[in-house]
Coordinates of C-alpha atoms and ligand atoms in Angstrom, one line a residue:
M1 CA 36.6 -7.5 26.0
G2 CA 39.4 -8.2 23.7
Y3 CA 38.5 -11.3 24.1
T4 CA 34.9 -11.3 23.0
K5 CA 35.7 -8.7 20.0
N6 CA 38.6 -11.8 18.8
L7 CA 34.9 -14.4 18.9
M8 CA 33.5 -12.3 16.9
E9 CA 32.7 -13.6 13.4
T10 CA 34.2 -11.4 10.3
W11 CA 31.5 -10.8 7.4
R12 CA 32.7 -8.9 4.2
L13 CA 32.8 -5.7 3.5
L14 CA 31.7 -5.0 -0.3
D15 CA 31.2 -1.3 -1.4
T16 CA 30.7 -1.3 -4.8
G17 CA 30.8 2.5 -5.1
I18 CA 28.5 3.8 -7.8
R19 CA 27.6 1.7 -10.7
S20 CA 24.7 1.4 -13.2
G21 CA 21.5 -0.3 -12.8
A22 CA 22.4 -3.4 -15.4
E23 CA 25.9 -3.8 -13.7
N24 CA 23.8 -3.6 -9.6
M25 CA 21.5 -6.0 -10.8
A26 CA 24.1 -8.2 -12.3
L27 CA 26.2 -8.3 -9.1
D28 CA 23.3 -9.2 -7.2
E29 CA 23.0 -12.4 -9.1
L30 CA 26.8 -13.2 -9.2
L31 CA 26.7 -12.5 -5.7
L32 CA 24.2 -14.9 -4.7
E33 CA 25.2 -17.3 -6.9
L34 CA 28.7 -17.1 -5.6
K35 CA 27.1 -17.5 -1.9
A36 CA 24.9 -20.2 -3.1
Q37 CA 27.8 -22.5 -4.2
E38 CA 29.9 -21.0 -0.3
K39 CA 32.4 -19.2 -2.3
I40 CA 32.2 -15.5 -0.6
P41 CA 31.8 -15.0 3.6
P42 CA 28.4 -13.7 4.9
T43 CA 28.8 -10.2 2.9
L44 CA 27.4 -6.7 3.0
R45 CA 27.7 -4.9 0.1
F46 CA 26.7 -1.2 -0.1
L47 CA 25.9 0.2 -3.8
Q48 CA 24.9 3.4 -5.4
F49 CA 23.3 4.5 -8.9
S50 CA 25.2 6.5 -11.6
N51 CA 22.1 7.3 -13.3
P52 CA 18.5 8.0 -11.9
T53 CA 17.1 4.5 -12.2
V54 CA 14.0 3.1 -11.6
L55 CA 14.0 -0.8 -10.7
V56 CA 10.8 -2.4 -11.3
G57 CA 9.7 -5.4 -8.4
H58 CA 11.1 -9.1 -10.1
H59 CA 7.1 -10.1 -10.9
Q60 CA 6.3 -6.8 -12.1
S61 CA 5.8 -5.8 -16.0
V62 CA 7.8 -2.7 -16.8
E63 CA 5.0 -1.3 -18.9
E64 CA 2.7 -1.6 -16.1
E65 CA 4.6 -0.1 -13.4
V66 CA 6.8 2.8 -15.5
R67 CA 6.3 5.9 -17.8
L68 CA 8.5 5.3 -20.0
D69 CA 8.5 7.8 -22.6
Y70 CA 8.8 9.8 -19.4
C71 CA 12.4 8.2 -18.0
R72 CA 13.7 8.0 -21.8
M73 CA 13.1 11.9 -21.9
K74 CA 15.0 12.2 -18.7
G75 CA 17.5 9.2 -19.2
I76 CA 16.0 7.8 -16.2
E77 CA 17.6 4.1 -16.7
I78 CA 15.2 1.1 -16.4
N79 CA 16.2 -2.4 -14.8
R80 CA 14.7 -4.9 -13.1
R81 CA 15.1 -6.6 -9.8
L82 CA 16.3 -10.1 -8.5
T83 CA 13.8 -9.6 -5.8
G84 CA 9.8 -8.8 -5.6
G85 CA 8.0 -5.9 -4.1
G86 CA 6.9 -2.8 -5.6
A87 CA 8.8 -0.7 -8.5
L88 CA 11.4 2.3 -6.6
Y89 CA 12.8 4.7 -8.2
W90 CA 16.4 5.8 -7.0
G91 CA 18.1 9.1 -7.4
Q92 CA 21.8 9.5 -7.5
R93 CA 22.1 9.7 -3.5
E94 CA 20.2 7.7 -2.3
L95 CA 22.3 4.4 -0.8
G96 CA 21.3 0.4 -0.9
W97 CA 22.3 -2.1 1.3
E98 CA 22.4 -5.9 0.9
I99 CA 23.4 -8.9 2.7
Y100 CA 24.5 -12.2 1.2
I101 CA 24.5 -15.1 3.8
S102 CA 23.3 -18.7 4.0
K103 CA 19.6 -19.9 4.8
T104 CA 21.6 -22.3 7.5
D105 CA 23.4 -19.6 9.2
P106 CA 22.4 -19.6 13.0
R107 CA 21.5 -15.8 12.9
I108 CA 18.7 -16.2 10.8
P109 CA 15.5 -16.8 11.0
S110 CA 13.7 -19.3 9.6
R111 CA 10.4 -17.6 9.5
I112 CA 10.1 -14.9 6.6
E113 CA 8.4 -12.3 9.1
D114 CA 11.0 -12.7 11.4
L115 CA 13.8 -12.2 8.9
Y116 CA 12.0 -9.1 7.2
R117 CA 11.7 -7.9 11.1
K118 CA 15.8 -8.9 11.7
M119 CA 17.1 -7.4 9.1
G120 CA 14.5 -4.2 9.0
E121 CA 15.4 -3.7 12.9
A122 CA 19.3 -3.8 12.2
A123 CA 18.9 -1.0 9.5
A124 CA 16.5 0.8 11.8
A125 CA 19.0 0.9 14.4
G126 CA 22.0 1.8 11.8
L127 CA 19.9 4.9 11.0
R128 CA 19.4 6.0 14.7
H129 CA 23.4 6.1 14.9
L130 CA 22.7 9.3 12.1
G131 CA 20.3 10.8 14.8
V132 CA 16.8 9.8 13.1
R133 CA 14.3 7.9 15.0
A134 CA 13.3 4.9 12.9
H135 CA 12.1 2.1 13.2
F136 CA 10.8 -0.8 11.8
R137 CA 7.4 -1.1 10.4
P138 CA 6.0 -4.7 9.4
R139 CA 6.1 -5.8 6.6
N140 CA 9.1 -4.7 5.3
D141 CA 9.5 -0.8 5.6
I142 CA 11.2 1.0 7.8
E143 CA 9.7 4.6 8.8
I144 CA 10.5 7.8 10.9
Q145 CA 7.2 9.0 13.0
G146 CA 5.0 7.1 10.0
R147 CA 6.8 7.9 6.9
K148 CA 8.8 5.6 4.7
I149 CA 12.3 6.1 4.5
S150 CA 13.7 2.9 3.6
G151 CA 12.0 -0.2 1.8
T152 CA 13.5 -3.9 2.2
G153 CA 12.9 -7.0 0.5
G154 CA 15.2 -10.7 -0.6
T155 CA 15.4 -13.5 -2.6
E156 CA 16.8 -16.8 -2.2
L157 CA 19.0 -19.4 -4.3
S158 CA 20.1 -22.5 -3.8
G159 CA 20.1 -22.2 0.4
A160 CA 21.5 -18.4 -0.2
I161 CA 19.6 -15.5 0.8
L162 CA 19.9 -12.3 -1.0
F163 CA 18.4 -9.6 1.9
Q164 CA 18.3 -5.8 0.4
G165 CA 16.9 -2.5 1.5
T166 CA 16.9 1.0 0.8
V167 CA 18.2 4.3 2.2
L168 CA 16.3 7.4 1.1
V169 CA 18.8 10.5 1.1
D170 CA 18.5 13.2 -0.9
F171 CA 14.9 12.2 -2.7
D172 CA 12.8 13.6 -5.2
V173 CA 9.4 12.4 -4.8
D174 CA 8.2 15.3 -7.6
E175 CA 10.5 12.8 -10.5
M176 CA 9.1 9.5 -8.7
L177 CA 5.3 10.1 -9.1
R178 CA 6.3 11.2 -12.9
A179 CA 8.7 8.4 -13.5
L180 CA 6.5 5.9 -12.3
R181 CA 3.1 4.9 -12.7
I182 CA 2.1 4.3 -8.9
P183 CA -0.4 1.8 -8.0
T184 CA -2.6 4.1 -6.3
E185 CA -4.5 0.8 -5.2
K186 CA -1.8 0.7 -2.5
L187 CA -2.8 4.8 -1.0
Q188 CA -5.1 2.7 1.4
D189 CA -4.6 4.8 4.4
K190 CA -7.2 7.9 4.4
E191 CA -5.6 9.7 7.1
I192 CA -2.9 10.1 5.1
E193 CA -3.3 12.8 2.5
S194 CA -1.1 12.0 -0.7
V195 CA 1.6 10.4 -1.7
K196 CA 4.5 13.1 -0.8
E197 CA 3.7 12.7 2.5
R198 CA 4.2 9.0 2.5
V199 CA 7.8 9.4 2.4
T200 CA 10.6 10.9 3.9
C201 CA 14.7 11.1 3.6
L202 CA 17.5 11.5 5.8
K203 CA 18.1 15.1 4.4
W204 CA 14.4 16.5 5.5
E205 CA 15.0 14.5 8.9
L206 CA 18.5 15.9 10.0
G207 CA 17.9 19.1 7.9
R208 CA 21.4 18.8 5.6
T209 CA 22.5 15.9 3.8
P210 CA 24.9 13.3 5.5
S211 CA 27.9 11.8 3.2
P212 CA 27.2 8.6 1.9
A213 CA 30.7 7.5 4.3
Q214 CA 28.7 8.5 7.5
I215 CA 25.3 6.8 6.8
K216 CA 27.4 3.4 5.9
K217 CA 29.2 3.5 9.1
S218 CA 25.9 4.3 10.9
L219 CA 24.4 0.9 8.8
L220 CA 27.3 -1.4 9.9
K221 CA 27.4 -0.4 13.3
G222 CA 23.7 -1.5 13.1
F223 CA 24.2 -4.4 11.5
G224 CA 27.2 -5.5 13.2
E225 CA 25.1 -5.0 17.1
A226 CA 22.2 -6.7 15.6
F227 CA 24.2 -10.1 13.9
G228 CA 27.4 -10.0 16.5
V229 CA 30.0 -9.7 13.8
T230 CA 32.4 -7.2 12.7
F231 CA 33.7 -6.3 9.1
S232 CA 36.1 -6.5 6.8
D233 CA 36.7 -4.5 3.5
L234 CA 37.1 -6.7 0.9
P235 CA 37.0 -5.5 -2.5
L236 CA 35.8 -7.6 -5.7
N237 CA 38.5 -9.6 -6.9
S238 CA 39.6 -9.9 -10.6
E239 CA 37.9 -13.6 -10.8
E240 CA 34.6 -11.9 -9.9
E241 CA 35.0 -8.9 -12.0
G242 CA 35.3 -10.9 -14.6
M243 CA 32.2 -12.8 -13.9
L244 CA 30.4 -10.3 -13.4
A245 CA 31.8 -8.4 -17.1
A246 CA 30.6 -11.9 -18.3
K247 CA 26.4 -11.1 -16.8
R248 CA 26.2 -7.4 -18.1
P249 CA 25.2 -7.7 -21.3
F250 CA 22.1 -10.2 -19.7
F251 CA 21.4 -7.5 -17.4
S252 CA 21.2 -4.8 -20.1
S253 CA 19.1 -6.5 -22.3
D254 CA 15.6 -6.2 -22.9
D255 CA 15.4 -9.6 -22.5
Y256 CA 15.8 -9.3 -18.9
I257 CA 14.6 -6.1 -18.1
F258 CA 11.3 -5.7 -20.1
K259 CA 10.6 -9.8 -21.3
V260 CA 11.0 -11.5 -17.8
R261 CA 7.4 -10.6 -17.4
E262 CA 6.1 -8.9 -20.8
S263 CA 2.5 -7.6 -21.0
L264 CA 0.3 -10.2 -23.2
P265 CA -1.7 -7.9 -25.9
R266 CA -4.6 -6.4 -24.0
R267 CA -6.7 -6.3 -27.3
K268 CA -6.5 -10.2 -26.5
T269 CA -6.3 -10.9 -23.1
L270 CA -9.2 -10.9 -20.0
T271 CA -7.7 -9.2 -16.5
S272 CA -8.6 -8.6 -13.6
I273 CA -6.5 -6.9 -10.5
L274 CA -7.2 -7.8 -6.7
K275 CA -5.5 -5.7 -3.7
A276 CA -3.8 -8.2 -0.9
P277 CA -2.4 -8.0 2.2
G278 CA 0.5 -8.7 0.6
G279 CA 0.7 -6.7 -2.4
L280 CA -1.8 -6.0 -5.4
V281 CA -2.0 -8.7 -8.0
R282 CA -2.4 -8.1 -11.8
I283 CA -3.9 -11.2 -14.0
S284 CA -3.3 -11.4 -18.1
I285 CA -4.9 -14.6 -19.2
A286 CA -5.0 -15.1 -22.8
M287 CA -7.4 -18.5 -23.4
D288 CA -9.0 -19.7 -26.3
A289 CA -13.0 -18.3 -26.5
K290 CA -14.2 -22.3 -28.0
T291 CA -12.4 -24.3 -25.4
K292 CA -11.9 -22.6 -22.8
V293 CA -8.0 -23.3 -22.6
I294 CA -5.5 -21.1 -21.0
N295 CA -2.8 -20.5 -23.6
Q296 CA -0.7 -17.7 -21.3
I297 CA -0.9 -16.1 -17.9
L298 CA 0.6 -13.7 -16.8
I299 CA 0.9 -12.9 -12.4
T300 CA 2.4 -10.1 -11.9
G301 CA 2.5 -7.6 -8.8
D302 CA 4.5 -6.2 -6.4
F303 CA 4.5 -8.8 -3.8
F304 CA 7.2 -11.4 -2.6
A305 CA 7.4 -15.2 -3.6
Y306 CA 10.0 -16.9 -2.2
P307 CA 11.9 -18.8 -3.9
K308 CA 11.2 -16.2 -7.0
R309 CA 10.7 -18.7 -10.0
A310 CA 7.4 -20.0 -7.9
I311 CA 5.5 -17.8 -10.1
F312 CA 6.7 -19.0 -13.0
D313 CA 6.3 -22.6 -12.2
L314 CA 2.5 -21.6 -11.4
E315 CA 2.3 -20.4 -14.5
S316 CA 3.9 -23.0 -16.5
L317 CA 1.1 -25.3 -14.4
L318 CA -1.9 -23.1 -15.9
K319 CA -0.8 -22.6 -18.9
N320 CA -2.4 -25.0 -21.2
S321 CA -5.4 -26.1 -18.3
K322 CA -8.7 -25.7 -18.6
A323 CA -10.0 -22.2 -17.0
V324 CA -12.8 -23.8 -15.4
P325 CA -13.2 -23.0 -11.8
S326 CA -12.5 -26.5 -10.4
D327 CA -9.4 -27.2 -12.3
I328 CA -8.2 -23.2 -11.3
E329 CA -8.8 -24.0 -7.7
R330 CA -7.5 -27.3 -8.0
T331 CA -4.2 -26.7 -10.2
I332 CA -3.6 -23.7 -7.5
Q333 CA -4.2 -25.7 -4.3
S334 CA -1.8 -28.8 -5.0
F335 CA 1.1 -26.0 -6.5
F336 CA 0.7 -24.9 -3.1
A337 CA 0.7 -28.6 -1.2
D338 CA 3.7 -30.0 -3.6
Q339 CA 5.7 -26.9 -4.1
K340 CA 5.4 -25.0 -0.6
P341 CA 6.0 -21.5 -1.9
R342 CA 6.2 -18.4 0.2
I343 CA 4.6 -15.7 -0.9
P344 CA 3.7 -13.4 2.2
G345 CA 0.0 -12.1 2.2
I346 CA -0.4 -13.7 -0.9
K347 CA -3.1 -16.3 0.0
E348 CA -4.2 -19.2 -2.5
G349 CA -7.7 -18.2 -2.5
H350 CA -6.2 -14.8 -3.6
L351 CA -4.6 -16.2 -6.7
I352 CA -7.9 -18.3 -7.3
Q353 CA -10.4 -15.5 -7.0
A354 CA -8.1 -13.4 -9.1
I355 CA -7.6 -15.5 -11.4
E356 CA -11.4 -16.5 -11.6
E357 CA -12.7 -13.0 -11.8
A358 CA -10.2 -12.6 -15.1
V359 CA -11.5 -16.0 -16.6
Q360 CA -15.5 -15.2 -16.2
K361 CA -14.9 -12.5 -18.6
I362 CA -15.0 -15.2 -21.3
D363 CA -19.0 -15.1 -20.8
L364 CA -18.8 -11.4 -22.1
L365 CA -17.5 -12.3 -25.6
P366 CA -20.9 -13.6 -26.9
H367 CA -22.4 -10.8 -25.7
G368 CA -20.5 -8.4 -28.4
F369 CA -17.9 -7.1 -25.9
A370 CA -14.8 -7.2 -27.0
E371 CA -11.7 -8.3 -25.0
E372 CA -10.3 -4.6 -24.4
E373 CA -13.1 -3.4 -23.2
T374 CA -13.4 -6.0 -20.4
H375 CA -10.8 -4.7 -19.1
H376 CA -13.0 -1.7 -17.6
L377 CA -15.8 -3.2 -16.7
F378 CA -15.4 -4.5 -12.4
P379 CA -17.6 -7.3 -10.9
V380 CA -18.8 -6.3 -7.8
L381 CA -19.4 -9.7 -5.0
K382 CA -21.4 -11.2 -7.7
R383 CA -20.8 -13.0 -11.6
F384 CA -21.3 -10.8 -14.5
G385 CA -24.3 -12.8 -15.8
E386 CA -25.8 -13.2 -11.9
V387 CA -26.5 -9.1 -11.7
K388 CA -29.9 -9.1 -13.2
K389 CA -32.4 -6.8 -14.0
P390 CA -30.0 -3.5 -12.1
Q391 CA -32.8 -0.5 -10.9
V392 CA -30.1 2.0 -10.2
L393 CA -27.5 3.9 -12.0
L394 CA -24.6 5.3 -9.9
L395 CA -23.1 8.3 -11.6
P396 CA -20.0 10.3 -10.3
Y397 CA -20.2 13.4 -10.0
C398 CA -16.5 14.0 -11.0
A399 CA -18.5 13.5 -14.6
K400 CA -20.6 16.8 -14.5
E401 CA -19.6 19.8 -16.4
I402 CA -17.3 21.6 -14.0
D403 CA -19.5 24.5 -14.0
C404 CA -22.9 22.8 -13.7
A405 CA -24.8 24.5 -11.2
Y406 CA -25.7 20.7 -10.2
R407 CA -22.2 19.7 -9.8
S408 CA -22.3 19.7 -6.3
L409 CA -25.8 18.7 -6.3
Q410 CA -28.2 15.8 -6.8
G411 CA -30.0 15.7 -10.3
C412 CA -29.3 16.5 -13.8
E413 CA -31.0 18.9 -16.0
E414 CA -30.2 16.4 -19.2
C415 CA -28.8 19.9 -20.9
G416 CA -27.0 18.0 -23.7
R417 CA -23.0 19.3 -22.2
C418 CA -22.1 16.3 -21.1
S419 CA -22.4 12.3 -20.7
V420 CA -23.8 12.5 -17.5
G421 CA -27.5 13.8 -19.2
D422 CA -27.2 11.0 -22.1
A423 CA -26.7 8.4 -19.3
A424 CA -29.8 9.5 -17.3
Q425 CA -31.5 9.1 -20.4
I426 CA -29.9 5.5 -21.4
A427 CA -31.1 4.7 -17.6
R428 CA -34.7 6.0 -18.0
S429 CA -34.7 4.3 -21.8
F430 CA -34.4 0.7 -19.6
G431 CA -36.6 1.7 -16.7
M432 CA -34.1 2.7 -14.3
D433 CA -33.6 5.5 -11.7
S434 CA -29.8 7.5 -12.4
I435 CA -28.4 8.6 -9.1
T436 CA -25.4 10.8 -8.8
I437 CA -22.8 10.0 -6.3
Q438 CA -21.5 13.1 -4.6
N439 CA -18.6 12.1 -2.3
Y440 CA -17.5 8.7 -0.7
E441 CA -19.8 8.8 2.2
D442 CA -22.7 9.4 -0.2
L443 CA -22.1 6.2 -2.5
E444 CA -21.7 4.3 1.2
S445 CA -25.5 5.5 2.8
T446 CA -26.6 5.4 -1.0
L447 CA -26.2 1.6 -1.6
Q448 CA -27.2 0.4 2.1
G449 CA -30.0 3.1 1.5
L450 CA -30.7 0.9 -1.7
K451 CA -30.0 -2.6 0.0
R452 CA -32.8 -1.7 2.6
S453 CA -35.8 -0.8 0.5
G454 CA -34.8 -4.2 -1.6
V455 CA -32.7 -3.1 -4.3
Q456 CA -31.2 -6.5 -5.9
G457 CA -28.4 -4.7 -7.9
F458 CA -26.9 -1.6 -9.8
V459 CA -24.9 -0.1 -12.5
G460 CA -22.6 2.1 -11.8
S461 CA -19.2 4.0 -13.3
C462 CA -16.2 4.9 -11.6
C463 CA -12.6 5.0 -12.4
E464 CA -10.5 1.5 -12.0
P465 CA -8.5 2.9 -9.2
F466 CA -11.2 3.8 -7.1
Y467 CA -12.7 0.0 -7.5
G468 CA -9.3 -1.3 -6.4
K469 CA -9.2 0.8 -3.2
H470 CA -13.3 0.4 -2.3
R471 CA -13.9 -2.8 -3.4
P472 CA -14.1 -3.9 0.5
D473 CA -16.5 -1.0 0.8
F474 CA -18.4 -2.2 -1.6
E475 CA -18.3 -6.1 -0.7
R476 CA -18.9 -5.2 3.0
I477 CA -22.1 -3.3 1.8
G478 CA -23.2 -6.0 -0.1
L479 CA -25.2 -5.2 -2.9
P480 CA -24.3 -7.0 -6.0
G481 CA -23.6 -4.5 -9.5
I482 CA -21.5 -4.0 -12.2
L483 CA -19.1 -1.2 -12.8
V484 CA -17.8 1.0 -15.9
D485 CA -14.6 2.5 -16.1
V486 CA -15.0 6.2 -16.5
E487 CA -12.1 7.9 -19.4
S488 CA -10.0 10.2 -19.2
S489 CA -7.7 11.7 -16.2
T490 CA -8.7 10.2 -13.1
C491 CA -8.2 12.3 -9.4
Y492 CA -5.6 9.6 -9.0
D493 CA -3.6 10.7 -12.1
L494 CA -3.4 14.0 -10.6
G495 CA -2.9 13.5 -7.0
Q496 CA -6.6 14.4 -6.0
E497 CA -7.4 11.2 -4.7
E498 CA -8.4 13.1 -1.1
K499 CA -10.2 16.0 -2.6
A500 CA -12.3 13.1 -4.6
F501 CA -13.1 11.4 -1.2
K502 CA -14.7 14.7 -0.1
G503 CA -16.2 15.4 -3.2
Q504 CA -13.7 18.4 -4.3
F505 CA -12.2 17.0 -7.9
E506 CA -11.6 19.9 -9.6
N507 CA -11.6 18.3 -13.5
Q508 CA -14.0 16.5 -15.3
T509 CA -14.1 12.3 -16.4
H510 CA -16.5 11.4 -19.1
L511 CA -18.6 8.5 -19.5
N512 CA -18.8 5.4 -21.4
L513 CA -21.8 5.7 -22.9
S514 CA -21.5 2.8 -25.5
L515 CA -20.2 0.2 -23.0
L516 CA -22.6 1.4 -19.9
Q517 CA -25.6 1.4 -22.9
R518 CA -24.5 -2.7 -23.5
V519 CA -24.1 -3.3 -20.0
L520 CA -27.6 -2.4 -19.3
E521 CA -28.5 -3.8 -22.3
Y522 CA -26.7 -7.2 -21.2
A523 CA -27.7 -6.9 -17.3
H524 CA -31.7 -6.5 -18.7
G525 CA -31.4 -9.4 -21.3
Ligands
SF4_1 S1 -26.0 17.2 -18.8 FE1 -26.7 17.2 -16.6 S2 -25.4 17.5 -15.5 FE2 -24.3 17.6 -17.5 S3 -24.1 20.2 -17.6 FE3 -26.4 19.3 -18.3 S4 -27.7 19.6 -16.2 FE4 -25.2 19.3 -15.6
SF4_2 S1 -12.4 8.3 -7.5 FE1 -12.2 10.2 -8.8 S2 -12.4 10.2 -10.6 FE2 -12.5 8.5 -10.1 S3 -15.0 8.5 -9.9 FE3 -14.2 9.1 -8.1 S4 -14.1 11.1 -8.3 FE4 -13.8 10.6 -10.0

């Protein structure tokens, strides 16, 4: 035994304790650079945060993901990770682990999926030493009986890898929901009733909060067994501390936190949103309406890209190029062929589709739609201009007065108390029928019935999250149409999406009548 142990490689254990978000992010970069220069051995770092902290993924825009006013009011720190993925909320008890290692290390799988699995299984094995039934769940989570306790992800730099994960220890889900704009399009699992039921933490699982020392010991055991290594404590030396101090101001700056992925002004951009297997892709494009040249493009989302600069490179290639489908396709295809970026779960086709959907909105501008308004229009199956003479207007029950006798029934007396009656009148002026949709099943059977009866297209109204989530359902049913966003708080904003699914959402939304009217004029013009 002793002989075998002597052969075991020793990795550096670096416990950097409790630090600010900026310091922790600066340390990530420093250690990754040092590993890339082979100045440090393989290293496992543990980290904690001195304040509650929101960390957006590297490719995300802070404005899109974070409720800024709430975070400022509550003193929640905001920063940006080096790694991709979605925005995270960290309480002060949560624990992070990170591994810095060379890509060519024989213990490191070359396929990204295998790397995620190896790291995830090592961390899960570590958590099992604490007495919880943790398992790796592809693509990059660790779960306990279907509930997420840890997310993982990585990035790379010149042959070095940083792979990191969280462990939720005593998690405040309500605070997370208040601090983050949860990308509701991610709430795909119909069997899971709410965000709260999708996560767990050690305290809930064990009925007590284990100490940081216990958790670290268990994780070290898991990683030690998985990689066949031992660990030796080696704190930051004075040279490393000096380099960290030099990096700290940049990682505390707005230039890093906000401007690396700063939203383009909504007034002047065309946008689209696409849910791909690897995450949500958001496109914002500023383009010249006359020349159709892309002046600026921002590709954000909760995906991972290896190397992380791949997305910036693609944006640079698309900038100043012609916004026509053939050029966009050629640019993206040659970018993937030349640079071979790895973006798990996001294929070139997803990016082409998302960019083309944003670009096609330019065709709406000569018809009197402002850029800002096009954010509220969503195409179903066809380009906007190809949905000709739609015969029906579909309206959501949530726009009816809450105490209206028709709230859960088909029909409306057009009493003037809500926008549904006005919309019905507008539809009639175009010779269209209006139908209220009572719940998701009703939507599906209505669309199928309309298609069977020979209807060629529809215009409808629903909220953006509903479109994002059910877009594949609309496409599967196969009836082309245009959807117009509703106004005011949606059931997703209020965490009532499951109620809405069953037709029991208790709030009222409002139809954007002026936009609906103009969409109908456009489609019937
Ligand atoms: S306009 Fe129609 S849906 Fe709205 S309150 Fe009156 S009857 Fe009800
Ligand atoms: S998902 Fe909710 S807010 Fe959106 S259209 Fe349906 S009921 Fe209304």
